[in-house]
């Protein structure tokens, strides 16, 4: 999939769903070797969130957050990254909803090719990490959040 991104070939929503489901299977089949796993992916779209939340309902979620203008600048200066960002202030006209089987039940109205991703707000409990803090600071926050209580 990464090779296709570099060529400007982006996965369809169905391909994203299939990929996410394969990742869920991989985690479920391998997590027994460790007491925990950390999975990192973009929170931008709801499709990946919904699939992982369905398959891992007890997961702890964290979001590295920055102001929109800082995020836009970081995206703009990426070298070799397929996504250069939506215009600041653009909005998604619809969301992808995932049913309990991980199947898409409605399409994003303005983004059938995943070209214009816009951050969708996170409406469930999650840890907010400051994207301006050093990586070590945020890593410690996650470490402490994952400790047994």
mmCIF file of C-alpha atoms in Angstrom:
data_model
loop_
_atom_site.group_PDB
_atom_site.id
_atom_site.type_symbol
_atom_site.label_atom_id
_atom_site.label_comp_id
_atom_site.label_asym_id
_atom_site.label_seq_id
_atom_site.Cartn_x
_atom_site.Cartn_y
_atom_site.Cartn_z
ATOM 1 C CA UNK A 1 0.000 0.000 0.000
ATOM 2 C CA UNK A 2 2.865 2.392 0.793
ATOM 3 C CA UNK A 3 4.335 1.943 -2.693
ATOM 4 C CA UNK A 4 0.983 2.884 -4.201
ATOM 5 C CA UNK A 5 0.791 6.031 -2.040
ATOM 6 C CA UNK A 6 4.101 7.205 -3.467
ATOM 7 C CA UNK A 7 2.698 6.692 -6.978
ATOM 8 C CA UNK A 8 -0.424 8.691 -6.130
ATOM 9 C CA UNK A 9 -2.659 5.604 -5.968
ATOM 10 C CA UNK A 10 -4.799 5.778 -2.845
ATOM 11 C CA UNK A 11 -6.869 2.955 -1.374
ATOM 12 C CA UNK A 12 -10.616 2.947 -1.732
ATOM 13 C CA UNK A 13 -12.688 2.975 1.434
ATOM 14 C CA UNK A 14 -13.287 -0.749 0.951
ATOM 15 C CA UNK A 15 -9.526 -1.381 0.640
ATOM 16 C CA UNK A 16 -8.939 0.699 3.789
ATOM 17 C CA UNK A 17 -11.554 -1.400 5.617
ATOM 18 C CA UNK A 18 -9.979 -4.674 4.476
ATOM 19 C CA UNK A 19 -6.531 -3.429 5.507
ATOM 20 C CA UNK A 20 -7.789 -2.322 8.943
ATOM 21 C CA UNK A 21 -9.519 -5.667 9.503
ATOM 22 C CA UNK A 22 -6.296 -7.506 8.631
ATOM 23 C CA UNK A 23 -4.448 -5.338 11.158
ATOM 24 C CA UNK A 24 -7.033 -6.152 13.824
ATOM 25 C CA UNK A 25 -6.546 -9.868 13.108
ATOM 26 C CA UNK A 26 -2.761 -9.460 13.319
ATOM 27 C CA UNK A 27 -2.972 -7.687 16.682
ATOM 28 C CA UNK A 28 -5.469 -10.193 18.091
ATOM 29 C CA UNK A 29 -3.309 -13.135 16.945
ATOM 30 C CA UNK A 30 -0.063 -11.693 18.323
ATOM 31 C CA UNK A 31 -0.969 -9.746 21.451
ATOM 32 C CA UNK A 32 -0.732 -12.913 23.574
ATOM 33 C CA UNK A 33 3.061 -12.700 23.215
ATOM 34 C CA UNK A 34 3.062 -9.392 25.113
ATOM 35 C CA UNK A 35 0.868 -7.899 27.781
ATOM 36 C CA UNK A 36 -0.042 -4.904 25.588
ATOM 37 C CA UNK A 37 0.345 -3.355 22.178
ATOM 38 C CA UNK A 38 0.505 0.194 20.904
ATOM 39 C CA UNK A 39 -1.071 0.812 17.518
ATOM 40 C CA UNK A 40 -0.423 4.096 15.765
ATOM 41 C CA UNK A 41 -2.433 5.510 12.890
ATOM 42 C CA UNK A 42 -3.973 8.725 11.725
ATOM 43 C CA UNK A 43 -7.061 9.821 13.636
ATOM 44 C CA UNK A 44 -8.136 11.933 10.661
ATOM 45 C CA UNK A 45 -10.854 9.683 9.267
ATOM 46 C CA UNK A 46 -13.506 7.847 11.222
ATOM 47 C CA UNK A 47 -13.315 4.568 9.285
ATOM 48 C CA UNK A 48 -10.118 3.303 10.941
ATOM 49 C CA UNK A 49 -11.207 4.585 14.336
ATOM 50 C CA UNK A 50 -14.550 2.788 14.146
ATOM 51 C CA UNK A 51 -13.057 -0.517 13.050
ATOM 52 C CA UNK A 52 -10.387 -0.537 15.770
ATOM 53 C CA UNK A 53 -12.832 0.639 18.441
ATOM 54 C CA UNK A 54 -15.225 -2.178 17.526
ATOM 55 C CA UNK A 55 -12.499 -4.855 17.640
ATOM 56 C CA UNK A 56 -10.707 -3.454 20.711
ATOM 57 C CA UNK A 57 -13.410 -1.946 22.934
ATOM 58 C CA UNK A 58 -11.135 -1.801 26.018
ATOM 59 C CA UNK A 59 -8.306 0.035 24.244
ATOM 60 C CA UNK A 60 -6.888 3.266 25.617
ATOM 61 C CA UNK A 61 -6.920 5.997 22.961
ATOM 62 C CA UNK A 62 -4.536 8.934 22.673
ATOM 63 C CA UNK A 63 -4.468 11.830 20.251
ATOM 64 C CA UNK A 64 -1.441 13.960 19.495
ATOM 65 C CA UNK A 65 -3.037 17.343 19.001
ATOM 66 C CA UNK A 66 -1.867 20.686 17.623
ATOM 67 C CA UNK A 67 -3.627 23.805 16.410
ATOM 68 C CA UNK A 68 -4.972 23.584 12.862
ATOM 69 C CA UNK A 69 -2.456 26.092 11.465
ATOM 70 C CA UNK A 70 0.492 24.128 12.884
ATOM 71 C CA UNK A 71 -0.894 20.853 11.525
ATOM 72 C CA UNK A 72 -1.358 22.456 8.098
ATOM 73 C CA UNK A 73 2.236 23.730 8.105
ATOM 74 C CA UNK A 74 3.599 20.308 9.121
ATOM 75 C CA UNK A 75 1.624 18.661 6.340
ATOM 76 C CA UNK A 76 2.730 21.281 3.804
ATOM 77 C CA UNK A 77 6.422 20.721 4.576
ATOM 78 C CA UNK A 78 6.336 16.916 4.450
ATOM 79 C CA UNK A 79 8.790 15.459 1.954
ATOM 80 C CA UNK A 80 7.474 12.569 -0.123
ATOM 81 C CA UNK A 81 4.188 12.223 1.753
ATOM 82 C CA UNK A 82 1.117 11.513 -0.364
ATOM 83 C CA UNK A 83 -1.255 13.781 1.542
ATOM 84 C CA UNK A 84 -0.663 17.512 1.405
ATOM 85 C CA UNK A 85 -3.741 18.483 3.386
ATOM 86 C CA UNK A 86 -7.142 19.994 2.864
ATOM 87 C CA UNK A 87 -7.525 23.759 2.866
ATOM 88 C CA UNK A 88 -7.682 25.136 6.416
ATOM 89 C CA UNK A 89 -11.290 25.400 7.518
ATOM 90 C CA UNK A 90 -12.716 22.855 5.030
ATOM 91 C CA UNK A 91 -15.329 20.481 6.375
ATOM 92 C CA UNK A 92 -16.436 16.920 5.667
ATOM 93 C CA UNK A 93 -19.984 16.764 4.295
ATOM 94 C CA UNK A 94 -20.531 13.214 5.493
ATOM 95 C CA UNK A 95 -18.778 10.497 7.426
ATOM 96 C CA UNK A 96 -18.041 6.847 6.866
ATOM 97 C CA UNK A 97 -20.021 4.774 9.312
ATOM 98 C CA UNK A 98 -18.877 1.237 10.053
ATOM 99 C CA UNK A 99 -21.274 -1.456 11.196
ATOM 100 C CA UNK A 100 -20.427 -4.195 13.702
ATOM 101 C CA UNK A 101 -18.893 -6.319 10.941
ATOM 102 C CA UNK A 102 -16.570 -3.524 9.837
ATOM 103 C CA UNK A 103 -18.585 -2.837 6.686
ATOM 104 C CA UNK A 104 -19.165 0.657 5.350
ATOM 105 C CA UNK A 105 -22.785 1.734 5.718
ATOM 106 C CA UNK A 106 -22.556 5.218 4.206
ATOM 107 C CA UNK A 107 -20.003 7.055 2.090
ATOM 108 C CA UNK A 108 -18.229 10.308 2.654
ATOM 109 C CA UNK A 109 -20.056 12.620 0.327
ATOM 110 C CA UNK A 110 -17.141 14.837 -0.651
ATOM 111 C CA UNK A 111 -14.266 12.368 -0.575
ATOM 112 C CA UNK A 112 -14.871 9.189 -2.573
ATOM 113 C CA UNK A 113 -11.158 8.960 -3.477
ATOM 114 C CA UNK A 114 -9.755 9.953 -0.058
ATOM 115 C CA UNK A 115 -8.144 13.056 -1.590
ATOM 116 C CA UNK A 116 -9.565 15.668 0.747
ATOM 117 C CA UNK A 117 -9.237 14.288 4.248
ATOM 118 C CA UNK A 118 -10.445 16.597 6.949
ATOM 119 C CA UNK A 119 -10.007 15.900 10.631
ATOM 120 C CA UNK A 120 -13.195 14.554 12.189
ATOM 121 C CA UNK A 121 -13.626 15.384 15.867
ATOM 122 C CA UNK A 122 -13.055 12.593 18.379
ATOM 123 C CA UNK A 123 -16.275 11.960 20.258
ATOM 124 C CA UNK A 124 -15.109 9.292 22.713
ATOM 125 C CA UNK A 125 -12.762 9.323 25.710
ATOM 126 C CA UNK A 126 -9.105 9.731 24.797
ATOM 127 C CA UNK A 127 -5.862 11.130 26.154
ATOM 128 C CA UNK A 128 -4.881 14.402 24.516
ATOM 129 C CA UNK A 129 -1.136 14.777 23.972
ATOM 130 C CA UNK A 130 0.339 18.150 23.092
ATOM 131 C CA UNK A 131 1.920 17.904 19.643
ATOM 132 C CA UNK A 132 4.353 20.675 20.604
ATOM 133 C CA UNK A 133 5.727 18.700 23.563
ATOM 134 C CA UNK A 134 8.867 16.587 23.125
ATOM 135 C CA UNK A 135 8.257 12.969 22.096
ATOM 136 C CA UNK A 136 9.692 11.797 25.425
ATOM 137 C CA UNK A 137 7.112 13.840 27.362
ATOM 138 C CA UNK A 138 4.200 12.353 25.431
ATOM 139 C CA UNK A 139 5.696 8.853 25.652
ATOM 140 C CA UNK A 140 5.811 9.171 29.444
ATOM 141 C CA UNK A 141 2.180 10.287 29.522
ATOM 142 C CA UNK A 142 1.202 7.172 27.581
ATOM 143 C CA UNK A 143 3.420 4.969 29.753
ATOM 144 C CA UNK A 144 1.744 6.217 32.935
ATOM 145 C CA UNK A 145 -1.735 5.982 31.424
ATOM 146 C CA UNK A 146 -1.174 2.320 30.588
ATOM 147 C CA UNK A 147 -0.027 1.328 34.081
ATOM 148 C CA UNK A 148 -2.376 -0.964 36.013
ATOM 149 C CA UNK A 149 -4.431 0.900 38.571
#
